[in-house]
């Protein structure tokens, strides 16, 4: 599903060049429930951003579903993010002016091939899958952190992507809710056959992943489950 | 997709109200100023028509094409319409709504107390009210239509010549070579051409027969026929009159027909100048509004970085983002513009019933008393203009914010 070859990423911070990733090589297979684990500043978010096509690598190749994505145009990347990748963010990143239903529906509104009836069906299905059917008309501000992240999960899945990326999805949640969210993601992975990659520095969360990739100073230093 | 635009507009009330305030304020200013300038322009045009040009002019084919207000115009005894022909035209084209009057007009010199003063002497052939609407007396009376040998002077002319009502002035006659004083006119009234005096328009009215005497038209000839359209005071279409004249067997080889817009000379230029000043003011006002809006919108865009980053991450294209953003701004502009339109129009309509008295220098351009006029059609373009300003102001911020890489937009500050 994901193949990364010799990827590096440099940032310029003032006058200093910072190498955030130093030659990453990894492979994640379809249906994997993987985590990228590492301390803050280790490069895990940078790596997720590159896999999610939110940023471009300085060098190296990134392949998703057999397509080399690091050479694609902006327009192609928009389509790739819309149809192939779902995102879950640490801060939930819901649109505050839209209610739960509308937030989940949002990506489908720009998928012209999805009919109104199909859109409604899918939105209701995923809202139910994350257990928020009674909260569909609520605004994000009226929900708890765990509920907000459930909305984000539903929004990430509603386009039926092959890959869902979650950048520290549990960082803003208490440990009980965090485990609930991870278990929910794992359950949906099984039912929807979607590949999940998420980052974390929480050992309790790492335990629940099938595959753990440890990253330190921009280098993969080992893993569990390969 | 535009649901986000609509909801954001209501969600961020403070920002929306601030943008709305600028748009509304600019709209109100536009409507008030536009009505003010339009009233001034319309008033000036009325006065030019009433005092000088009428709506249409019928002149001898040999008359020069110089306008009717410049002193350089030298009507002479070679350019005239015969008495019989002019009377025939006047009686044939005159109607309930159209007043045709014969006129003699030429440049000459008035002299009194050893002072010479150049004027355009205008001979009026009957006691008609139009000239009285433009020439406001400060002393004396208007011309007696059945008498002769009288004149009306402007306050400037009277001051320069050192005369008052009841005094006599000498007039240079064009029939003498070189022209020299050849008779007197009695000053019966002193006043000013409303809204025209500031342009230096220097005419002196007298009776037609007196003017004929000084130019040397001994057989009732006239310089021109002036036509006033009382049903449509701003009428200026020459074709209908030309057809009428053609029906009387009078063709372009006999007379030329012109309209007030072409004969108002530098006074019309003054009107155009005021219009230009108004548009310059409006341009500056709109430019400032545009800059203010642009800054506000840029601030909003920066506040929404995360939201925009999220939308980009879930697959919204740059164009989608631009559309959402512009739609929000245009919605705010539309609502506040409509509110401004209603408020601005309400203000103008409310004060349009009140006579506004002015003092110099405003009196020079607006008259001593005026009623502001409101024409919805005239101020309607402001809706399109403000939407255009909204669009223009939101283009740069929305392009800038949508150009951010998704990863940059998603960065938490």
Coordinates of C-alpha atoms in Angstrom, one line a residue:
Chain A
X1 CA 0.0 0.0 0.0
X2 CA 2.7 2.5 1.0
X3 CA 6.3 2.2 -0.1
X4 CA 8.8 4.9 0.9
X5 CA 12.3 4.9 -0.5
X6 CA 15.2 6.9 0.8
X7 CA 13.0 9.9 1.8
X8 CA 14.6 12.9 3.3
X9 CA 13.0 16.2 4.4
X10 CA 14.8 19.3 5.1
X11 CA 13.4 22.4 6.7
X12 CA 14.9 25.9 6.9
X13 CA 14.5 27.5 10.3
X14 CA 15.9 31.0 10.1
X15 CA 19.4 30.6 8.9
X16 CA 19.6 26.9 9.8
X17 CA 18.8 23.9 7.7
X18 CA 17.2 21.2 9.7
X19 CA 17.0 17.6 8.4
X20 CA 13.8 16.3 9.8
X21 CA 13.9 12.9 8.0
X22 CA 17.2 11.3 7.1
X23 CA 16.6 8.6 4.5
X24 CA 13.5 6.8 5.5
X25 CA 12.7 3.4 3.9
X26 CA 9.5 1.6 4.9
X27 CA 6.7 -0.5 3.5
X28 CA 3.1 -0.7 4.9
X29 CA 0.8 -3.3 3.4
X30 CA -2.9 -3.0 2.6
X31 CA -5.1 -3.5 5.7
X32 CA -2.2 -2.9 8.1
X33 CA -3.0 -1.2 11.4
X34 CA 0.4 0.5 11.9
X35 CA 1.8 3.1 14.2
X36 CA 4.7 5.4 13.9
X37 CA 6.1 5.8 17.4
X38 CA 8.6 8.3 18.6
X39 CA 9.2 11.2 20.9
X40 CA 8.2 14.7 20.2
X41 CA 10.4 16.1 17.4
X42 CA 11.5 12.7 16.1
X43 CA 9.9 13.3 12.7
X44 CA 6.8 11.2 12.9
X45 CA 4.4 14.1 12.0
X46 CA 6.7 15.0 9.1
X47 CA 6.6 11.5 7.9
X48 CA 2.8 11.3 8.1
X49 CA 2.5 14.6 6.3
X50 CA 4.6 13.2 3.4
X51 CA 2.6 10.0 3.2
X52 CA -0.6 12.1 3.3
X53 CA 0.7 14.3 0.4
X54 CA 0.3 17.4 2.6
X55 CA 4.0 18.1 1.9
X56 CA 6.7 17.0 -0.5
X57 CA 9.9 15.3 0.4
X58 CA 13.3 16.9 -0.3
X59 CA 14.5 13.7 -1.9
X60 CA 13.4 10.1 -2.3
X61 CA 10.2 8.4 -3.5
X62 CA 6.8 7.9 -2.0
X63 CA 4.5 5.3 -3.6
X64 CA 0.8 4.9 -2.5
X65 CA -1.2 2.1 -4.1
X66 CA 1.3 1.7 -6.8
X67 CA 1.5 5.4 -7.8
X68 CA 4.5 7.6 -7.2
X69 CA 2.9 10.5 -5.4
X70 CA 5.9 12.8 -4.8
X71 CA 5.9 13.8 -8.5
X72 CA 2.2 14.4 -8.9
X73 CA 0.8 17.9 -9.6
X74 CA -1.2 19.9 -7.0
X75 CA -4.4 19.1 -8.7
X76 CA -3.6 15.4 -8.8
X77 CA -2.7 15.5 -5.1
X78 CA -6.0 17.2 -4.3
X79 CA -7.8 14.3 -5.9
X80 CA -5.6 11.7 -4.3
X81 CA -6.3 13.2 -0.8
X82 CA -10.0 13.3 -1.6
X83 CA -10.4 9.8 -2.9
X84 CA -7.5 7.7 -1.5
X85 CA -6.6 9.2 1.9
X86 CA -8.5 10.1 5.0
X87 CA -7.1 12.3 7.7
X88 CA -7.6 12.3 11.5
X89 CA -5.9 15.1 13.4
X90 CA -4.7 15.6 16.9
X91 CA -6.9 18.7 17.4
X92 CA -9.8 17.1 15.5
X93 CA -9.9 19.9 13.0
X94 CA -13.7 19.9 12.6
X95 CA -15.4 22.9 10.9
X96 CA -16.9 24.7 13.8
X97 CA -19.8 26.2 11.9
X98 CA -21.0 22.8 10.6
X99 CA -22.8 20.2 12.7
X100 CA -21.8 16.6 13.0
X101 CA -23.7 15.4 9.9
X102 CA -22.4 18.3 7.8
X103 CA -18.8 17.8 8.9
X104 CA -19.0 14.1 7.9
X105 CA -20.7 15.0 4.7
X106 CA -18.2 17.7 3.7
X107 CA -15.7 15.7 1.6
X108 CA -18.5 14.0 -0.3
X109 CA -19.8 17.4 -1.4
X110 CA -16.9 17.7 -3.8
X111 CA -17.2 14.2 -5.1
X112 CA -19.5 14.8 -8.0
X113 CA -20.0 11.1 -8.7
X114 CA -21.6 10.5 -5.3
X115 CA -25.4 11.0 -5.6
X116 CA -27.4 12.8 -3.0
X117 CA -29.0 9.5 -1.9
X118 CA -25.7 7.7 -1.7
X119 CA -24.2 10.6 0.2
X120 CA -26.9 10.5 2.8
X121 CA -26.6 6.8 3.1
X122 CA -22.9 6.9 3.6
X123 CA -23.0 9.8 6.1
X124 CA -25.6 8.1 8.2
X125 CA -23.7 4.8 8.1
X126 CA -20.5 6.2 9.4
X127 CA -22.1 8.4 12.0
X128 CA -23.7 5.2 13.2
X129 CA -20.4 3.3 13.0
X130 CA -18.8 5.8 15.3
X131 CA -21.8 5.8 17.6
X132 CA -22.9 9.4 17.2
X133 CA -26.4 8.9 15.6
X134 CA -28.0 10.8 18.5
X135 CA -25.6 13.7 18.0
X136 CA -25.9 14.3 14.3
X137 CA -27.3 17.8 14.6
X138 CA -24.8 19.0 17.3
X139 CA -22.1 21.4 16.6
X140 CA -18.5 20.4 17.5
X141 CA -18.5 22.8 20.4
X142 CA -21.3 20.8 21.9
X143 CA -19.3 17.6 21.9
X144 CA -16.7 16.1 24.2
X145 CA -13.1 15.5 22.9
X146 CA -13.8 11.8 22.3
X147 CA -17.0 12.6 20.4
X148 CA -15.2 15.1 18.3
X149 CA -12.5 12.6 17.4
X150 CA -15.3 10.1 16.5
X151 CA -16.7 12.7 14.1
X152 CA -13.2 13.1 12.6
X153 CA -12.9 9.3 12.2
X154 CA -16.3 9.2 10.4
X155 CA -15.3 12.1 8.2
X156 CA -12.0 10.4 7.3
X157 CA -13.8 7.2 6.3
X158 CA -16.9 8.6 4.5
X159 CA -15.1 8.8 1.2
X160 CA -14.1 5.1 1.6
X161 CA -10.4 5.8 1.3
X162 CA -7.8 3.0 1.0
X163 CA -5.6 4.7 3.6
X164 CA -6.4 6.6 6.8
X165 CA -3.7 8.7 8.4
X166 CA -4.0 9.8 12.0
X167 CA -1.5 12.2 13.5
X168 CA -1.5 11.6 17.3
X169 CA -5.3 11.1 17.3
X170 CA -5.3 10.4 21.0
X171 CA -3.0 13.1 22.3
X172 CA -5.8 15.4 23.3
X173 CA -7.9 12.6 24.9
X174 CA -7.9 11.0 28.3
X175 CA -6.5 7.4 28.3
X176 CA -9.9 5.7 28.5
X177 CA -11.3 7.6 25.6
X178 CA -8.0 7.3 23.7
X179 CA -8.2 3.5 23.9
X180 CA -11.8 3.6 22.8
X181 CA -10.9 5.7 19.7
X182 CA -8.0 3.3 18.8
X183 CA -10.3 0.3 19.3
X184 CA -13.0 2.0 17.1
X185 CA -10.4 2.6 14.4
X186 CA -9.2 -1.0 14.6
X187 CA -12.8 -2.2 14.4
X188 CA -13.5 -0.1 11.3
X189 CA -10.2 -1.2 9.8
X190 CA -11.5 -4.7 9.9
X191 CA -15.0 -4.0 8.7
X192 CA -14.0 -1.5 5.9
X193 CA -10.6 -3.2 5.0
X194 CA -8.8 0.1 5.3
X195 CA -5.2 0.7 6.0
X196 CA -4.6 2.7 9.1
X197 CA -1.3 4.5 9.9
X198 CA -1.2 6.6 13.1
X199 CA 1.5 8.3 15.1
X200 CA 1.8 8.2 18.9
X201 CA 4.2 8.4 21.7
X202 CA 1.9 6.6 24.1
X203 CA 3.1 3.0 24.8
X204 CA -0.5 1.9 25.7
X205 CA -1.7 3.0 22.3
X206 CA 1.4 1.4 20.5
X207 CA 0.4 -1.9 22.0
X208 CA -2.8 -2.0 20.1
X209 CA -1.1 -1.6 16.7
X210 CA -0.3 -4.6 14.5
X211 CA 2.9 -3.0 13.4
X212 CA 5.0 -0.4 15.3
X213 CA 7.7 1.7 13.5
X214 CA 10.0 3.5 15.9
X215 CA 11.4 6.7 14.6
X216 CA 14.2 8.8 16.2
X217 CA 15.9 11.9 14.9
X218 CA 14.4 11.3 11.5
X219 CA 15.5 7.7 11.1
X220 CA 13.4 4.5 11.5
X221 CA 15.3 2.6 14.2
X222 CA 13.3 -0.5 14.4
X223 CA 9.8 -1.9 14.6
X224 CA 7.5 -4.6 15.9
X225 CA 5.4 -6.8 13.7
X226 CA 7.4 -6.8 10.5
Chain B
X1 CA -20.0 23.8 -0.1
X2 CA -21.2 27.4 0.2
X3 CA -22.9 26.4 3.4
X4 CA -19.5 27.1 5.1
X5 CA -19.5 30.6 3.6
X6 CA -23.0 31.3 4.8
X7 CA -22.4 29.9 8.3
X8 CA -19.1 31.6 8.7
X9 CA -20.7 34.9 7.9
X10 CA -23.0 34.5 10.9
X11 CA -20.5 32.7 13.1
X12 CA -17.9 35.5 13.0
X13 CA -20.3 38.3 13.7
X14 CA -17.7 40.8 14.7
X15 CA -15.7 40.5 11.6
X16 CA -18.8 40.3 9.3
X17 CA -20.2 43.4 11.0
X18 CA -16.9 45.3 10.5
X19 CA -16.8 44.5 6.8
X20 CA -20.5 45.2 6.6
X21 CA -20.0 48.6 8.3
X22 CA -17.4 49.7 5.7
X23 CA -19.5 48.6 2.8
X24 CA -22.6 50.1 4.2
X25 CA -20.9 53.4 5.0
X26 CA -19.4 53.6 1.5
X27 CA -22.8 52.8 0.0
X28 CA -24.5 55.6 2.0
X29 CA -21.8 58.1 1.2
X30 CA -22.0 57.2 -2.5
X31 CA -25.8 57.6 -2.5
X32 CA -25.8 60.9 -0.6
X33 CA -22.9 62.4 -2.7
X34 CA -24.2 61.0 -5.9
X35 CA -27.6 62.6 -5.3
X36 CA -26.0 65.9 -4.2
X37 CA -23.8 66.0 -7.4
X38 CA -26.6 64.9 -9.6
X39 CA -28.8 67.7 -8.1
X40 CA -26.0 70.2 -8.7
X41 CA -25.5 69.0 -12.3
X42 CA -29.2 69.0 -13.0
X43 CA -29.6 72.5 -11.5
X44 CA -26.7 73.8 -13.5
X45 CA -28.1 72.3 -16.7
X46 CA -31.5 73.9 -15.9
X47 CA -29.9 77.3 -15.4
X48 CA -27.9 77.1 -18.6
X49 CA -31.1 76.2 -20.5
X50 CA -33.2 78.8 -18.8
X51 CA -30.6 81.6 -19.0
X52 CA -28.7 81.0 -22.2
X53 CA -29.4 78.2 -24.6
X54 CA -33.0 77.1 -24.3
X55 CA -33.4 73.4 -25.2
X56 CA -32.8 73.9 -28.9
X57 CA -31.5 76.8 -31.1
X58 CA -32.4 77.6 -34.6
X59 CA -29.7 79.8 -36.2
X60 CA -28.9 81.1 -39.6
X61 CA -26.9 78.5 -41.6
X62 CA -24.1 81.1 -41.9
X63 CA -23.8 81.4 -38.1
X64 CA -20.5 80.4 -36.6
X65 CA -20.4 77.2 -34.6
X66 CA -19.0 79.0 -31.5
X67 CA -21.0 78.2 -28.3
X68 CA -23.5 80.6 -26.8
X69 CA -21.6 81.7 -23.7
X70 CA -18.2 82.8 -24.9
X71 CA -17.6 86.5 -25.3
X72 CA -15.5 85.7 -28.4
X73 CA -18.7 85.2 -30.3
X74 CA -19.2 88.1 -32.6
X75 CA -22.7 88.0 -34.1
X76 CA -22.8 90.6 -36.9
X77 CA -25.2 92.0 -39.3
X78 CA -24.2 89.4 -41.9
X79 CA -25.5 86.5 -39.8
X80 CA -29.2 86.8 -39.2
X81 CA -32.7 85.4 -39.8
X82 CA -35.1 87.6 -41.7
X83 CA -38.0 89.1 -39.6
X84 CA -40.7 87.3 -41.7
X85 CA -38.9 83.9 -41.7
X86 CA -38.2 84.0 -37.9
X87 CA -41.8 85.0 -37.1
X88 CA -43.1 82.2 -39.4
X89 CA -41.0 79.7 -37.6
X90 CA -42.0 80.9 -34.1
X91 CA -45.7 80.7 -34.9
X92 CA -45.4 77.4 -36.6
X93 CA -43.3 75.5 -34.1
X94 CA -44.7 77.1 -30.9
X95 CA -47.2 75.0 -29.0
X96 CA -48.6 74.6 -25.5
X97 CA -45.5 72.6 -24.5
X98 CA -42.9 74.3 -26.7
X99 CA -42.1 78.0 -26.4
X100 CA -40.2 79.5 -29.3
X101 CA -38.7 83.0 -28.8
X102 CA -36.7 85.2 -31.1
X103 CA -33.5 86.5 -29.8
X104 CA -30.6 88.9 -30.7
X105 CA -27.3 88.1 -29.1
X106 CA -24.0 89.8 -29.7
X107 CA -20.9 90.8 -27.9
X108 CA -20.6 94.5 -27.1
X109 CA -19.3 97.0 -24.6
X110 CA -21.3 98.8 -21.9
X111 CA -19.9 102.0 -20.6
X112 CA -20.7 104.3 -17.7
X113 CA -18.8 106.6 -15.5
X114 CA -15.8 106.3 -17.9
X115 CA -15.7 102.5 -17.4
X116 CA -16.0 100.1 -20.2
X117 CA -17.2 96.6 -19.6
X118 CA -17.5 93.8 -22.2
X119 CA -20.8 91.8 -22.2
X120 CA -23.0 89.6 -24.3
X121 CA -26.1 91.7 -24.9
X122 CA -29.1 89.4 -25.1
X123 CA -32.3 90.8 -26.6
X124 CA -35.4 89.0 -25.4
X125 CA -38.6 89.4 -27.5
X126 CA -41.2 88.8 -24.9
X127 CA -41.9 88.5 -21.3
X128 CA -41.4 84.8 -20.7
X129 CA -40.6 83.3 -17.2
X130 CA -37.6 81.0 -18.1
X131 CA -34.9 83.7 -17.9
X132 CA -36.4 84.9 -14.6
X133 CA -35.8 81.5 -13.0
X134 CA -32.1 81.7 -13.8
X135 CA -31.6 85.4 -13.2
X136 CA -32.3 86.2 -9.5
X137 CA -32.9 89.9 -8.8
X138 CA -31.3 91.5 -5.8
X139 CA -32.6 95.0 -6.7
X140 CA -35.2 96.4 -9.1
X141 CA -37.5 94.5 -11.4
X142 CA -37.4 92.3 -14.5
X143 CA -37.7 93.7 -18.0
X144 CA -41.1 95.1 -19.1
X145 CA -42.0 93.0 -22.1
X146 CA -43.9 95.8 -23.8
X147 CA -41.3 98.5 -23.2
X148 CA -37.8 99.0 -24.7
X149 CA -34.5 100.6 -23.7
X150 CA -34.2 98.6 -20.4
X151 CA -31.5 96.3 -19.2
X152 CA -30.7 93.9 -16.4
X153 CA -27.2 93.9 -15.1
X154 CA -25.4 91.4 -12.9
X155 CA -24.0 92.7 -9.6
X156 CA -20.5 92.4 -11.0
X157 CA -21.3 94.4 -14.1
X158 CA -23.2 97.1 -12.0
X159 CA -20.3 97.3 -9.5
X160 CA -17.7 97.6 -12.2
X161 CA -19.7 100.2 -14.1
X162 CA -20.6 102.0 -10.9
X163 CA -24.3 102.0 -11.6
X164 CA -27.5 101.2 -9.7
X165 CA -31.1 100.7 -10.6
X166 CA -32.5 103.7 -12.4
X167 CA -29.1 104.8 -13.8
X168 CA -28.4 104.7 -17.6
X169 CA -25.5 103.1 -19.4
X170 CA -24.2 103.6 -22.9
X171 CA -24.0 100.7 -25.3
X172 CA -21.5 100.3 -28.2
X173 CA -23.3 99.8 -31.5
X174 CA -22.0 97.3 -34.0
X175 CA -23.5 99.2 -36.9
X176 CA -20.9 101.9 -36.5
X177 CA -17.4 101.3 -37.8
X178 CA -15.5 101.2 -35.5
X179 CA -18.2 100.3 -32.9
X180 CA -18.9 103.3 -30.6
X181 CA -21.5 104.3 -28.0
X182 CA -24.8 104.9 -29.8
X183 CA -27.6 105.1 -27.3
X184 CA -28.5 104.3 -23.7
X185 CA -30.2 101.6 -21.7
X186 CA -31.8 102.2 -18.4
X187 CA -30.9 99.8 -15.6
X188 CA -34.2 98.4 -14.2
X189 CA -32.8 95.4 -12.3
X190 CA -29.6 94.1 -10.8
X191 CA -29.1 90.4 -9.9
X192 CA -27.1 87.3 -10.7
X193 CA -27.3 84.3 -12.9
X194 CA -27.8 81.5 -10.4
X195 CA -25.1 78.9 -10.5
X196 CA -23.6 80.5 -13.6
X197 CA -22.0 83.7 -12.2
X198 CA -19.1 81.7 -10.8
X199 CA -18.1 80.7 -14.3
X200 CA -17.8 84.4 -15.3
X201 CA -20.8 84.3 -17.6
X202 CA -21.4 87.9 -18.4
X203 CA -24.6 88.7 -20.2
X204 CA -26.9 91.6 -20.0
X205 CA -30.6 91.2 -20.9
X206 CA -32.5 93.9 -22.8
X207 CA -35.6 94.0 -25.0
X208 CA -35.3 92.6 -28.5
X209 CA -35.9 95.9 -30.2
X210 CA -33.1 97.5 -28.2
X211 CA -30.6 94.8 -29.1
X212 CA -31.7 95.0 -32.7
X213 CA -30.9 98.7 -32.6
X214 CA -27.4 98.2 -31.2
X215 CA -26.4 95.4 -33.6
X216 CA -27.9 97.2 -36.6
X217 CA -30.8 94.9 -37.4
X218 CA -33.1 97.7 -38.7
X219 CA -35.8 95.4 -40.3
X220 CA -36.6 93.1 -37.4
X221 CA -33.9 90.5 -38.1
X222 CA -32.8 88.2 -35.3
X223 CA -29.7 86.2 -34.4
X224 CA -31.5 83.1 -33.5
X225 CA -34.7 81.4 -32.3
X226 CA -34.6 79.7 -28.9
X227 CA -37.0 76.8 -28.2
X228 CA -37.9 75.9 -24.7
X229 CA -39.5 72.5 -24.1
X230 CA -41.7 73.0 -21.1
X231 CA -42.9 69.4 -21.1
X232 CA -39.4 68.0 -21.0
X233 CA -37.0 70.5 -19.5
X234 CA -33.9 68.5 -20.4
X235 CA -35.0 67.7 -24.0
X236 CA -32.2 68.0 -26.5
X237 CA -33.1 66.0 -29.6
X238 CA -32.8 68.1 -32.7
X239 CA -34.3 65.7 -35.2
X240 CA -38.0 66.3 -34.4
X241 CA -37.5 70.1 -34.8
X242 CA -35.5 69.6 -38.0
X243 CA -38.4 67.5 -39.4
X244 CA -40.8 70.2 -38.4
X245 CA -38.7 72.9 -40.2
X246 CA -38.4 70.6 -43.2
X247 CA -42.2 70.5 -43.3
X248 CA -42.1 74.3 -43.5
X249 CA -39.7 74.2 -46.4
X250 CA -36.8 75.3 -44.3
X251 CA -33.7 73.1 -44.8
X252 CA -30.2 72.8 -43.5
X253 CA -29.0 75.2 -46.1
X254 CA -31.3 77.9 -44.5
X255 CA -30.9 77.2 -40.8
X256 CA -28.9 75.1 -38.4
X257 CA -30.5 73.5 -35.4
X258 CA -28.4 72.8 -32.3
X259 CA -29.0 71.5 -28.8
X260 CA -28.2 73.0 -25.4
X261 CA -25.5 70.4 -24.6
X262 CA -23.5 71.5 -27.6
X263 CA -24.0 75.2 -27.0
X264 CA -23.4 75.5 -23.2
X265 CA -19.7 76.0 -23.9
X266 CA -17.3 76.2 -21.0
X267 CA -20.2 76.1 -18.5
X268 CA -21.0 72.6 -19.7
X269 CA -17.3 72.0 -19.2
X270 CA -17.7 73.2 -15.6
X271 CA -20.5 70.7 -15.1
X272 CA -18.3 68.0 -16.5
X273 CA -15.5 69.1 -14.2
X274 CA -17.8 68.8 -11.2
X275 CA -18.8 65.3 -12.3
X276 CA -15.2 64.4 -12.7
X277 CA -14.4 65.7 -9.2
X278 CA -17.3 63.6 -7.9
X279 CA -16.0 60.5 -9.6
X280 CA -12.5 61.2 -8.3
X281 CA -13.9 61.5 -4.8
X282 CA -15.9 58.2 -5.3
X283 CA -12.8 56.5 -6.7
X284 CA -10.7 57.5 -3.6
X285 CA -13.5 56.5 -1.3
X286 CA -13.9 53.1 -3.0
X287 CA -10.1 52.7 -3.1
X288 CA -9.8 53.3 0.6
X289 CA -12.7 50.9 1.3
X290 CA -11.0 48.3 -0.9
X291 CA -7.8 48.6 1.1
X292 CA -9.6 48.4 4.4
X293 CA -11.6 45.4 3.3
X294 CA -8.5 43.7 1.9
X295 CA -6.7 44.0 5.3
X296 CA -9.8 42.8 7.2
X297 CA -10.2 39.9 4.9
X298 CA -6.6 39.0 5.1
X299 CA -6.9 38.9 8.9
X300 CA -9.9 36.7 8.6
X301 CA -8.0 34.5 6.2
X302 CA -5.1 34.1 8.6
X303 CA -7.5 33.3 11.4
X304 CA -8.9 30.5 9.3
X305 CA -5.6 29.0 8.4
X306 CA -6.4 25.8 10.3
X307 CA -9.8 25.5 8.8
X308 CA -8.4 26.0 5.3
X309 CA -5.6 23.6 6.0
X310 CA -8.2 21.0 7.0
X311 CA -10.2 21.5 3.9
X312 CA -7.1 21.2 1.7
X313 CA -6.2 18.0 3.6
X314 CA -9.6 16.4 3.0
X315 CA -9.3 17.1 -0.8
X316 CA -10.7 20.7 -1.3
X317 CA -8.8 22.3 -4.2
X318 CA -7.4 25.8 -4.2
X319 CA -10.3 26.9 -6.3
X320 CA -12.8 25.4 -3.8
X321 CA -11.2 27.4 -1.1
X322 CA -11.2 30.6 -3.1
X323 CA -14.8 30.2 -4.0
X324 CA -15.8 29.5 -0.3
X325 CA -13.9 32.5 0.8
X326 CA -15.1 34.9 -1.9
X327 CA -18.7 33.7 -1.5
X328 CA -18.6 34.6 2.2
X329 CA -17.3 38.1 1.5
X330 CA -19.7 38.7 -1.3
X331 CA -22.6 37.6 0.9
X332 CA -21.5 40.1 3.5
X333 CA -21.1 42.8 0.9
X334 CA -24.5 42.1 -0.6
X335 CA -26.4 42.2 2.6
X336 CA -24.6 45.3 3.9
X337 CA -24.8 47.0 0.5
X338 CA -28.5 46.4 0.4
X339 CA -28.8 47.8 3.9
X340 CA -26.7 50.8 3.0
X341 CA -28.8 51.3 -0.1
X342 CA -32.0 51.4 1.9
X343 CA -30.5 53.7 4.6
X344 CA -28.8 56.0 2.1
X345 CA -31.9 56.2 -0.1
X346 CA -34.0 56.8 3.0
X347 CA -31.8 59.7 4.1
X348 CA -31.8 61.3 0.6
X349 CA -35.6 60.8 0.2
X350 CA -36.2 62.2 3.7
X351 CA -34.2 65.4 3.0
X352 CA -35.4 65.8 -0.5
X353 CA -38.6 67.4 0.8
X354 CA -36.6 70.0 2.7
X355 CA -35.4 73.2 1.0
X356 CA -31.7 73.5 1.7
X357 CA -30.6 77.1 2.0
X358 CA -27.0 77.8 1.1
X359 CA -24.4 80.5 1.6
X360 CA -21.4 81.3 -0.7
X361 CA -19.4 79.5 -1.9
X362 CA -21.9 76.6 -1.9
X363 CA -24.5 79.0 -3.2
X364 CA -22.5 79.6 -6.3
X365 CA -22.8 76.0 -7.4
X366 CA -26.0 74.9 -5.8
X367 CA -28.1 78.1 -5.9
X368 CA -29.3 79.9 -2.8
X369 CA -31.9 77.2 -2.2
X370 CA -32.2 73.7 -3.5
X371 CA -34.0 70.4 -3.0
X372 CA -31.8 67.4 -3.2
X373 CA -33.0 65.0 -5.9
X374 CA -33.2 61.2 -5.5
X375 CA -33.2 58.9 -8.5
X376 CA -33.1 55.2 -7.7
X377 CA -31.9 54.3 -11.1
X378 CA -28.9 56.7 -10.8
X379 CA -27.7 55.2 -7.5
X380 CA -28.5 51.6 -8.3
X381 CA -25.0 50.9 -9.8
X382 CA -23.6 51.1 -6.3
X383 CA -24.9 47.6 -5.7
X384 CA -22.8 46.3 -8.5
X385 CA -19.8 48.6 -7.6
X386 CA -19.7 47.4 -4.0
X387 CA -20.0 43.8 -5.0
X388 CA -17.1 44.4 -7.4
X389 CA -15.1 46.0 -4.6
X390 CA -15.9 43.0 -2.4
X391 CA -14.7 40.7 -5.1
X392 CA -11.6 42.7 -5.7
X393 CA -10.8 43.0 -2.0
X394 CA -11.2 39.3 -1.4
X395 CA -9.2 38.1 -4.4
X396 CA -5.7 38.7 -3.1
X397 CA -6.3 37.4 0.5
X398 CA -8.1 34.3 -0.8
X399 CA -5.4 33.6 -3.4
X400 CA -2.8 34.0 -0.8
X401 CA -4.4 31.8 1.8
X402 CA -5.3 29.1 -0.7
X403 CA -1.7 29.1 -2.0
X404 CA -0.3 27.9 1.3
X405 CA 0.8 24.3 1.3
X406 CA -1.7 22.2 3.3
X407 CA 1.0 21.4 5.8
X408 CA 1.8 25.1 6.4
X409 CA -1.9 26.0 6.7
X410 CA -2.4 23.2 9.3
X411 CA 0.5 24.4 11.5
X412 CA -0.7 25.6 14.8
X413 CA 0.4 29.1 15.7

